[in-house]
PDB file of C-alpha atoms in Angstrom:
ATOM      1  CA  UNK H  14     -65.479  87.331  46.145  1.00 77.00           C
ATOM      2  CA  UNK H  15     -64.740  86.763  42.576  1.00 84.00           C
ATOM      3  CA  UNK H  16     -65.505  83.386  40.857  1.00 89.00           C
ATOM      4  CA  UNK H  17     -66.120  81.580  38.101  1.00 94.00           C
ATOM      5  CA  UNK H  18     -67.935  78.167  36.852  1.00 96.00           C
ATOM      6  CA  UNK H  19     -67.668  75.963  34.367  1.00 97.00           C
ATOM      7  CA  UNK H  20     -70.627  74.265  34.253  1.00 96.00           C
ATOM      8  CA  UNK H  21     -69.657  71.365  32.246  1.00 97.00           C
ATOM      9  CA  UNK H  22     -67.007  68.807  32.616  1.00 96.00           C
ATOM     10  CA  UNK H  23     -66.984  67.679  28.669  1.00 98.00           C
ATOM     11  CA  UNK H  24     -68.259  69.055  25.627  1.00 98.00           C
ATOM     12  CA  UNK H  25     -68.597  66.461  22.247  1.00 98.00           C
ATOM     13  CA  UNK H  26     -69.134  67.721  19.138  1.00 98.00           C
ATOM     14  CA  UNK H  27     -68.739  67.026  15.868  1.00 98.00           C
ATOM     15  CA  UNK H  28     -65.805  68.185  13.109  1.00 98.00           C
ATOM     16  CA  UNK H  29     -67.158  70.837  11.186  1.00 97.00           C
ATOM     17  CA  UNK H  30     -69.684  72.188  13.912  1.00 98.00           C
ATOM     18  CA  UNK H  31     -69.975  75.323  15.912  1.00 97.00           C
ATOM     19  CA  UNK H  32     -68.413  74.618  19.225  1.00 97.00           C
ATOM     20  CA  UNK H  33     -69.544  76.312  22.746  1.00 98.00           C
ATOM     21  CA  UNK H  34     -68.069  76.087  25.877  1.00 98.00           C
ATOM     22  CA  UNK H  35     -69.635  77.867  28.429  1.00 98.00           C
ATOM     23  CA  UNK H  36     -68.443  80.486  31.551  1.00 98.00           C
ATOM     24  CA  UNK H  37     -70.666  82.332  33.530  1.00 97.00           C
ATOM     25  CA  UNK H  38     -69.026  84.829  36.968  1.00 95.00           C
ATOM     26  CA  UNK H  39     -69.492  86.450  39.629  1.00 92.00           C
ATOM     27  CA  UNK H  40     -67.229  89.873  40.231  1.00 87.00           C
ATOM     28  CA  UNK H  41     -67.498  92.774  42.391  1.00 85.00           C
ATOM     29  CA  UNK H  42     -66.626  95.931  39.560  1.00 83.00           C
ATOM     30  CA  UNK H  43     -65.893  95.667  36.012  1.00 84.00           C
ATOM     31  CA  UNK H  44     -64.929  91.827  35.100  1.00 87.00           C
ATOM     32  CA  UNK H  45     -61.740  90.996  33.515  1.00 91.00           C
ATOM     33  CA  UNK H  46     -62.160  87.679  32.394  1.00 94.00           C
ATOM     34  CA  UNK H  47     -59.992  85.300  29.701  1.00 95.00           C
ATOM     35  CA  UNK H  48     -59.728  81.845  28.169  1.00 97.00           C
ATOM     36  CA  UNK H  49     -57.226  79.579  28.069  1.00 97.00           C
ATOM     37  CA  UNK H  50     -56.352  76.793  26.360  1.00 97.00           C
ATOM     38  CA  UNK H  51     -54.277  73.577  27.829  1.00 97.00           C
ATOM     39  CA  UNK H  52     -53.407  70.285  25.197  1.00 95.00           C
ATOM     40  CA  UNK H  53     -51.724  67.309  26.757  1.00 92.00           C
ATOM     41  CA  UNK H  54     -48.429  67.650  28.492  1.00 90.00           C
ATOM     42  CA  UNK H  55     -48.497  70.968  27.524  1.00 92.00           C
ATOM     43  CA  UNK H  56     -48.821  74.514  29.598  1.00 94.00           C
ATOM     44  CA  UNK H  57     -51.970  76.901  29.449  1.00 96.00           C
ATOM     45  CA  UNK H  58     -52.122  78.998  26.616  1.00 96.00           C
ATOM     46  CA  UNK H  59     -53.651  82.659  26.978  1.00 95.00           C
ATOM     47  CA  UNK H  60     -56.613  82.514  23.753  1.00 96.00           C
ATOM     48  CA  UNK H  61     -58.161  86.076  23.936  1.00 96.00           C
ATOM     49  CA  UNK H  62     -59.537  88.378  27.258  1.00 94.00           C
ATOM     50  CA  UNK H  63     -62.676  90.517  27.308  1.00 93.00           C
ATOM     51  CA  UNK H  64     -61.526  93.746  29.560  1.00 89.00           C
ATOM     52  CA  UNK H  65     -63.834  96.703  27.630  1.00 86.00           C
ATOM     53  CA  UNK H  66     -65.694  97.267  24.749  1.00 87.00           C
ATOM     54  CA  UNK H  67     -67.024  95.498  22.217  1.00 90.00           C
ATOM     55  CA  UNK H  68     -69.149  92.120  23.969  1.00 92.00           C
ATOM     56  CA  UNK H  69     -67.382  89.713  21.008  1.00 96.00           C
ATOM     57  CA  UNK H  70     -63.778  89.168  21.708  1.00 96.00           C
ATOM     58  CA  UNK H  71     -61.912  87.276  18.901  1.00 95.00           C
ATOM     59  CA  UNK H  72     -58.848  85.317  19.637  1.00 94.00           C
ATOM     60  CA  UNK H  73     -56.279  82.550  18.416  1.00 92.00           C
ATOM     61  CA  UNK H  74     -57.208  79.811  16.582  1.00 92.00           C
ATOM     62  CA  UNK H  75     -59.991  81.071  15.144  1.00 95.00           C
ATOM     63  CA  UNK H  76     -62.314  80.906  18.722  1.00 97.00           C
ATOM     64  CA  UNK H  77     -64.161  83.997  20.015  1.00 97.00           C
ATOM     65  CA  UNK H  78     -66.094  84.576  22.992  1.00 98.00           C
ATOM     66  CA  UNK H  79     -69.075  86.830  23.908  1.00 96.00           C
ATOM     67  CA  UNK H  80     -69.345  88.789  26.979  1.00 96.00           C
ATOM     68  CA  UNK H  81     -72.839  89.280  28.185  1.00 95.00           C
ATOM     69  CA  UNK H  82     -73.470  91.331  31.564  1.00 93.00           C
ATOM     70  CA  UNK H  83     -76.971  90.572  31.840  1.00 93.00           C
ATOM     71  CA  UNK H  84     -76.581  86.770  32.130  1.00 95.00           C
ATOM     72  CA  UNK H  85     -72.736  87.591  33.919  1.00 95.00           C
ATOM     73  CA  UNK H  86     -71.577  85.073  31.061  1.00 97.00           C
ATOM     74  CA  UNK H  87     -68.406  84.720  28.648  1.00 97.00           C
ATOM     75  CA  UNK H  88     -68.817  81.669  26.526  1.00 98.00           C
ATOM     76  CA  UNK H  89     -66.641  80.264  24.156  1.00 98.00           C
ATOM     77  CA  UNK H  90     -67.264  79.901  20.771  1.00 98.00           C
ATOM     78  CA  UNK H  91     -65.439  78.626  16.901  1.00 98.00           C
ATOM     79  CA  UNK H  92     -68.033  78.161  13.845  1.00 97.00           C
ATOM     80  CA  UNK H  93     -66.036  75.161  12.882  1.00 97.00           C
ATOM     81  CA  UNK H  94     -64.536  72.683  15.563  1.00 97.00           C
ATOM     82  CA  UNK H  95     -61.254  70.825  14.439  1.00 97.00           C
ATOM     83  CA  UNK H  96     -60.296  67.324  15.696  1.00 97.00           C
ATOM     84  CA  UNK H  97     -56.966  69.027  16.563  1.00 96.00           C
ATOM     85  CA  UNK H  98     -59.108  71.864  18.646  1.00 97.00           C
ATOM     86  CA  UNK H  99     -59.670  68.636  21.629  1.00 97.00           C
ATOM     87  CA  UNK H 100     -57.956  70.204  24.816  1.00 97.00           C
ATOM     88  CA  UNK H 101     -58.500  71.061  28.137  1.00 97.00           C
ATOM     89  CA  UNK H 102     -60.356  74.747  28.353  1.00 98.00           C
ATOM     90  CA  UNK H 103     -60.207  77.098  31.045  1.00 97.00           C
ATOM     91  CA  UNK H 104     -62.020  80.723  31.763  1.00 97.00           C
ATOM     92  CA  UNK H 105     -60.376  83.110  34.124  1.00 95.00           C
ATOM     93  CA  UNK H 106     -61.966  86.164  36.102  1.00 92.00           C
ATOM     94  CA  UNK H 107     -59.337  88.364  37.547  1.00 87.00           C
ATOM     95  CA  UNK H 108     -58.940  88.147  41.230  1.00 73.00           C
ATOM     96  CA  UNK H 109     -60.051  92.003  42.250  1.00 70.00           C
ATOM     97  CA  UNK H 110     -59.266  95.294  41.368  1.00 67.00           C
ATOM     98  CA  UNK H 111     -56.149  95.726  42.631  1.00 70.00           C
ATOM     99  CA  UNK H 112     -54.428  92.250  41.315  1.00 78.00           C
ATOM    100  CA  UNK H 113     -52.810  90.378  39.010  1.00 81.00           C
ATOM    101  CA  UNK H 114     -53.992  87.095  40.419  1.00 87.00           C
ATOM    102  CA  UNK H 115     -56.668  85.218  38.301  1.00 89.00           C
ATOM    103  CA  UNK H 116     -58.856  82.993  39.184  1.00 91.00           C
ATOM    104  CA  UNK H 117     -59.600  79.734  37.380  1.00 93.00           C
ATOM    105  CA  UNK H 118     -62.754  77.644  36.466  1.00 94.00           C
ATOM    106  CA  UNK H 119     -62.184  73.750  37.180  1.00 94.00           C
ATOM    107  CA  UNK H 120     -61.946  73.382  33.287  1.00 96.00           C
ATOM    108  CA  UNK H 121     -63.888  71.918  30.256  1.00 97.00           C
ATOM    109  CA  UNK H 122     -62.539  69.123  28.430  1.00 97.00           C
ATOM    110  CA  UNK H 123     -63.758  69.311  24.893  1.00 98.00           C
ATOM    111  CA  UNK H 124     -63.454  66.513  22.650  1.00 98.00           C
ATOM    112  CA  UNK H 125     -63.994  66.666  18.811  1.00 97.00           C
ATOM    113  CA  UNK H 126     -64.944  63.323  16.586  1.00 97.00           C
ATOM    114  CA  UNK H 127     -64.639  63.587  13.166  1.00 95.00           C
TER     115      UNK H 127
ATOM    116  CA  UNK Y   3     -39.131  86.075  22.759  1.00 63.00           C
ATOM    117  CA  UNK Y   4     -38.286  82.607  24.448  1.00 81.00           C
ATOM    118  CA  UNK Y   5     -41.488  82.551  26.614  1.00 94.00           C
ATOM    119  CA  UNK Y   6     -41.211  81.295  30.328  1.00 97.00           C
ATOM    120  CA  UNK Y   7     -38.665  79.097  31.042  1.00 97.00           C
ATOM    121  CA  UNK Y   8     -39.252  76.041  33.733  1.00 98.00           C
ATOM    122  CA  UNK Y   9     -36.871  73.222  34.730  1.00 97.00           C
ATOM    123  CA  UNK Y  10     -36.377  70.663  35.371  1.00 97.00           C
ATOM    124  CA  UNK Y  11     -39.209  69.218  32.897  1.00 97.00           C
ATOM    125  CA  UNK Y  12     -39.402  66.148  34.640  1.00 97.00           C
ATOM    126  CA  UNK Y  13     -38.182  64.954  38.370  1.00 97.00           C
ATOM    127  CA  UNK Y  14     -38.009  61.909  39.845  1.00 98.00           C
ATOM    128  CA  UNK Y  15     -37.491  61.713  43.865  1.00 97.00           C
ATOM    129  CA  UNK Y  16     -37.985  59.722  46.725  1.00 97.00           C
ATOM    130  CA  UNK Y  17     -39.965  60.556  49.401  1.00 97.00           C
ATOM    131  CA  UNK Y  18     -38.331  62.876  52.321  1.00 97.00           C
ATOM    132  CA  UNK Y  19     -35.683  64.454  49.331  1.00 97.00           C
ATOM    133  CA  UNK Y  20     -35.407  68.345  49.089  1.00 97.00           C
ATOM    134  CA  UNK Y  21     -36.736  69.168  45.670  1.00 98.00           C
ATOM    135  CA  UNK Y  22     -36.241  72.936  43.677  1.00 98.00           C
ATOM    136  CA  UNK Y  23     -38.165  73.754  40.592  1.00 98.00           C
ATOM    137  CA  UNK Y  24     -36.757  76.718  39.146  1.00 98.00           C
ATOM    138  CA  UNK Y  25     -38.576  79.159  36.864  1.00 98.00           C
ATOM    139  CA  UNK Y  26     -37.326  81.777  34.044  1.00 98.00           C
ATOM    140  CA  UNK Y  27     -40.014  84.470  33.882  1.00 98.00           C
ATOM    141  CA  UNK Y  28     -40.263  86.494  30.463  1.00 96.00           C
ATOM    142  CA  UNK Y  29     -37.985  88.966  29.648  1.00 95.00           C
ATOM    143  CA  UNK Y  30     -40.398  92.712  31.496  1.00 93.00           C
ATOM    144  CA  UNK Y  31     -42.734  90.770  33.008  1.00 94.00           C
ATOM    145  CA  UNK Y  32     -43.352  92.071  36.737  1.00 93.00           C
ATOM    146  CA  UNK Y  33     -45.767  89.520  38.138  1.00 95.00           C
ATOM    147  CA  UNK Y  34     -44.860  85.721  38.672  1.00 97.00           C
ATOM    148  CA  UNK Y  35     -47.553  82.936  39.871  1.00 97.00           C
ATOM    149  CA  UNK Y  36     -46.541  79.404  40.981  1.00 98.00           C
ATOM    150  CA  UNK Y  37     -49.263  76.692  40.116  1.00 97.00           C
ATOM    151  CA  UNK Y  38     -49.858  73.315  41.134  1.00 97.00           C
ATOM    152  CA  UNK Y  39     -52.328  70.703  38.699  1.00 96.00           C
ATOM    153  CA  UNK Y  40     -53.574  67.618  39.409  1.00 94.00           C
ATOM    154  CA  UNK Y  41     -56.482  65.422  38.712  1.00 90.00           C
ATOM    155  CA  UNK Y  42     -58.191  65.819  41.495  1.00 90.00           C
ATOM    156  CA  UNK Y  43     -57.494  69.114  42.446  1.00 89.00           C
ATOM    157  CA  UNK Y  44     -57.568  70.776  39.581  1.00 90.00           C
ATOM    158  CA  UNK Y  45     -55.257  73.875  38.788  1.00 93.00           C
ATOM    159  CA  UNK Y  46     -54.228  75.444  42.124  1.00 92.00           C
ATOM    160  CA  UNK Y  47     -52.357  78.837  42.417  1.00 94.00           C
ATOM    161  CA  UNK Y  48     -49.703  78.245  44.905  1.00 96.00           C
ATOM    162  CA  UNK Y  49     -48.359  82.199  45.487  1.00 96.00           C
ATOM    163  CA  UNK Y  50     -47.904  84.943  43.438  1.00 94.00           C
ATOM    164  CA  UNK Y  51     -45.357  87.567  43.549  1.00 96.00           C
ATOM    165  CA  UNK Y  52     -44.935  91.447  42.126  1.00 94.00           C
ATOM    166  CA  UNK Y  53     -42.435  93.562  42.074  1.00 94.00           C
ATOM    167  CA  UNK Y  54     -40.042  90.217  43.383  1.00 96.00           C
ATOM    168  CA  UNK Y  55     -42.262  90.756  46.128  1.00 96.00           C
ATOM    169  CA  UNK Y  56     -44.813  87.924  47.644  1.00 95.00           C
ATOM    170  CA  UNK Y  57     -48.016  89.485  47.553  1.00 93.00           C
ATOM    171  CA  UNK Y  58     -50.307  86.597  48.160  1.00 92.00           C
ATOM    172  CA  UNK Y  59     -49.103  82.859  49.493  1.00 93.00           C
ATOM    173  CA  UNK Y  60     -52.451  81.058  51.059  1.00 92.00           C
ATOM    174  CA  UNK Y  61     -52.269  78.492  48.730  1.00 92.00           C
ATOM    175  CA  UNK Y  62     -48.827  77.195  49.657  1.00 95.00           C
ATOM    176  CA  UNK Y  63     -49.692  74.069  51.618  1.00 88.00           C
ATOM    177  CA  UNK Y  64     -47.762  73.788  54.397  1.00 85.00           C
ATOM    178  CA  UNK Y  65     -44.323  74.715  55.649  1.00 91.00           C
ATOM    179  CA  UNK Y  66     -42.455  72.143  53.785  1.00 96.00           C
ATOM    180  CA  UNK Y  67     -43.247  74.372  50.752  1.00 97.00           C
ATOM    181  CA  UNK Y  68     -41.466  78.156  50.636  1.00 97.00           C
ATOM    182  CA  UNK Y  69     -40.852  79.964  47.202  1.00 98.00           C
ATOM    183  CA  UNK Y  70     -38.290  82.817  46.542  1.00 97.00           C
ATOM    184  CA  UNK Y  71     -37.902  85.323  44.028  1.00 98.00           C
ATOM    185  CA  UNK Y  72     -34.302  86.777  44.459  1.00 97.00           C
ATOM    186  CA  UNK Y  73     -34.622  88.872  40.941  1.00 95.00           C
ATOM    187  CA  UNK Y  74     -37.111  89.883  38.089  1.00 95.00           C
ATOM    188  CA  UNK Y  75     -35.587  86.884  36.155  1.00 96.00           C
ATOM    189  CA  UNK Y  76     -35.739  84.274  38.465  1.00 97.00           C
ATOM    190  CA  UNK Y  77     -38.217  82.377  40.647  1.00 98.00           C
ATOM    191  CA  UNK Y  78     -37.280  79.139  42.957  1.00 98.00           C
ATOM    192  CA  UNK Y  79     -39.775  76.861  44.302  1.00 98.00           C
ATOM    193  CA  UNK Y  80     -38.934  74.289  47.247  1.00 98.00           C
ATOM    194  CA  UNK Y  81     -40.385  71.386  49.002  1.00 97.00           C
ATOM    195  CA  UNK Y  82     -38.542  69.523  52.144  1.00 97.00           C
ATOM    196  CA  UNK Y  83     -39.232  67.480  52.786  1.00 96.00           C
ATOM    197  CA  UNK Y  84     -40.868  65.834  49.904  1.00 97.00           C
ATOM    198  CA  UNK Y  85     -43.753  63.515  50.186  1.00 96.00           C
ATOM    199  CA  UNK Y  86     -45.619  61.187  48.093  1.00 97.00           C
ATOM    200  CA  UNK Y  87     -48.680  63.718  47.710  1.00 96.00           C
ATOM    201  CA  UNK Y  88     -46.870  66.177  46.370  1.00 97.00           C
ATOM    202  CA  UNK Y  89     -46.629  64.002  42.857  1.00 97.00           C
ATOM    203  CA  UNK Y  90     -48.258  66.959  40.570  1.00 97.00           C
ATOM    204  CA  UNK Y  91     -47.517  69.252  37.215  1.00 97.00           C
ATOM    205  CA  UNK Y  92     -45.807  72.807  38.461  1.00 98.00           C
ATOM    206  CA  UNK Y  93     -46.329  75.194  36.786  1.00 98.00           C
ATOM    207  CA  UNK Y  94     -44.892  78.549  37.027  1.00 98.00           C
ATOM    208  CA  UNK Y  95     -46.787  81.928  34.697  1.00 97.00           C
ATOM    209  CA  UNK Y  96     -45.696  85.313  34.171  1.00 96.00           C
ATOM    210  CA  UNK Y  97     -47.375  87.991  33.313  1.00 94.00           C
ATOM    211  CA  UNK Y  98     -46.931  92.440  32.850  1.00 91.00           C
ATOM    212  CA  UNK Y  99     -49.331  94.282  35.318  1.00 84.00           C
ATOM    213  CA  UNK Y 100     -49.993  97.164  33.486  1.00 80.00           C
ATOM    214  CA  UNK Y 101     -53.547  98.874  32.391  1.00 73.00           C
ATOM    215  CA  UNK Y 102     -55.711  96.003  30.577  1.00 73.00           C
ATOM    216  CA  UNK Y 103     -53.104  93.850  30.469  1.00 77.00           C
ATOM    217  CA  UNK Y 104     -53.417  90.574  32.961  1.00 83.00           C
ATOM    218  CA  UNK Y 105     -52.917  87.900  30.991  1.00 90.00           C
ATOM    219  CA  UNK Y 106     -50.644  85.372  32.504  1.00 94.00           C
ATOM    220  CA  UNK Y 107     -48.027  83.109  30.414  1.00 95.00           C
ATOM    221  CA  UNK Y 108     -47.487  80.089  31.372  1.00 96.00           C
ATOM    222  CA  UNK Y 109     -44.438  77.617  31.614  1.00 97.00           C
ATOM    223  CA  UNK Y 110     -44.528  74.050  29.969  1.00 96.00           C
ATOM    224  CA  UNK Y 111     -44.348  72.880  33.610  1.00 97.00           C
ATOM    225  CA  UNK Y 112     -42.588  70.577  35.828  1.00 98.00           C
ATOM    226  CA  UNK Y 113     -44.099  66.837  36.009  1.00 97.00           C
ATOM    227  CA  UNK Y 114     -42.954  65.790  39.554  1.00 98.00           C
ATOM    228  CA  UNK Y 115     -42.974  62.341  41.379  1.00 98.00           C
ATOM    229  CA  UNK Y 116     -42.390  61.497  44.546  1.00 98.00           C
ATOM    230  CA  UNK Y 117     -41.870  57.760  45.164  1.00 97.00           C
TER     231      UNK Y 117
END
């Protein structure tokens, strides 16, 4: 069955820093995986997907992510955190190969401090 | 394009009261997902339809919850009767099977409370 982790709950860093939030999956066939982006009181917001090609995906917002098969990873990154990048991130693995459904990680909450 | 459209944004009800979330999917879309988030639960996908079609439903809780889909532009979500536990953000996503593209859109969500 497909999943994915999240294997932390919160992520600190400092304004100005490279960020990193981390993914790793587990799919039967090619993965389809994305990242999404949640602030308070607000609905997720679709940042960028890795379906073929190139391992770096950019996105919104200046983030990117890298898709690595050999570690079955897709971590999150931006050069230069904000303050106003602090949200609720989620990756997303697509369900199987024939549906739409996605599943979710539990989420990481990263904060940024200036 | 206006994105997908959810409403009521906020609902207040007391316990054993019928309540119906409605949802506005984007304009083409041909997939529609129903979510529920909470804090301890996390983000839980409640049923998903294609096509106006239910295709997958295990995650509805129980039979107190049903969802319908009538037409491509418009989703209903129900719960009767309503009970205290069912306090959570809905959130209904959209998104255009086609080739690479799964990405789902999502709703600002319904906060509800049941009192």
């Amino acid at each position: 069955a497909q999943s994915v982790a999240q294997p932390e709950d919160q992520v600190n860093v400092a304004e100005g820093n490279p960020l990193t939030v981390k993914c790793t999956y587990s799919v039967s066939g090619n993965p389809y995986l994305f990242w999404y982006v949640q602030y308070p009181n607000r609905g997720l917001q679709f940042l960028l997907k890795y379906i073929t090609g190139d391992n770096l995906v950019k996105g919104s917002y200046g983030f990117e992510a890298e898709f690595n098969k050999s570690q079955t990873s897709f971590h999150l990154k931006k050069p230069s955190a904000l303050v106003s990048d602090s949200a609720l991130y989620f990756c997303a693995v697509r369900g199987s190969s024939n549906t739409g459904k996605l599943i979710f990680g539990q989420g990481t909450t990263l904060q940024v401090k200036p | 394009d206006a994105g997908v459209i959810q409403s009521p944004r906020h609902e207040v009800t007391e316990m054993g009261q019928e309540v119906t979330l409605r949802c506005k999917p984007i304009s083409g879309h041909n997939s529609l997902f129903w979510y529920r988030q909470t804090m301890m639960r996390g983000l839980e996908l409640l049923i998903y339809f294609n096509n106006n079609v239910p295709i997958d439903d295990s995650g509805m809780p129980e039979d107190r919850f049903s969802a319908k889909m009538p037409n491509a532009s418009f989703s209903t979500l129900k719960i009767q009767p309503s009970e205290p536990r069912d306090s959570a953000v809905y959130f209904c996503a959209s998104s255009f099977e086609s080739g690479p593209n799964y990405e789902q859109y999502f709703g600002p969500g319904t906060r509800l409370t049941v009192t």
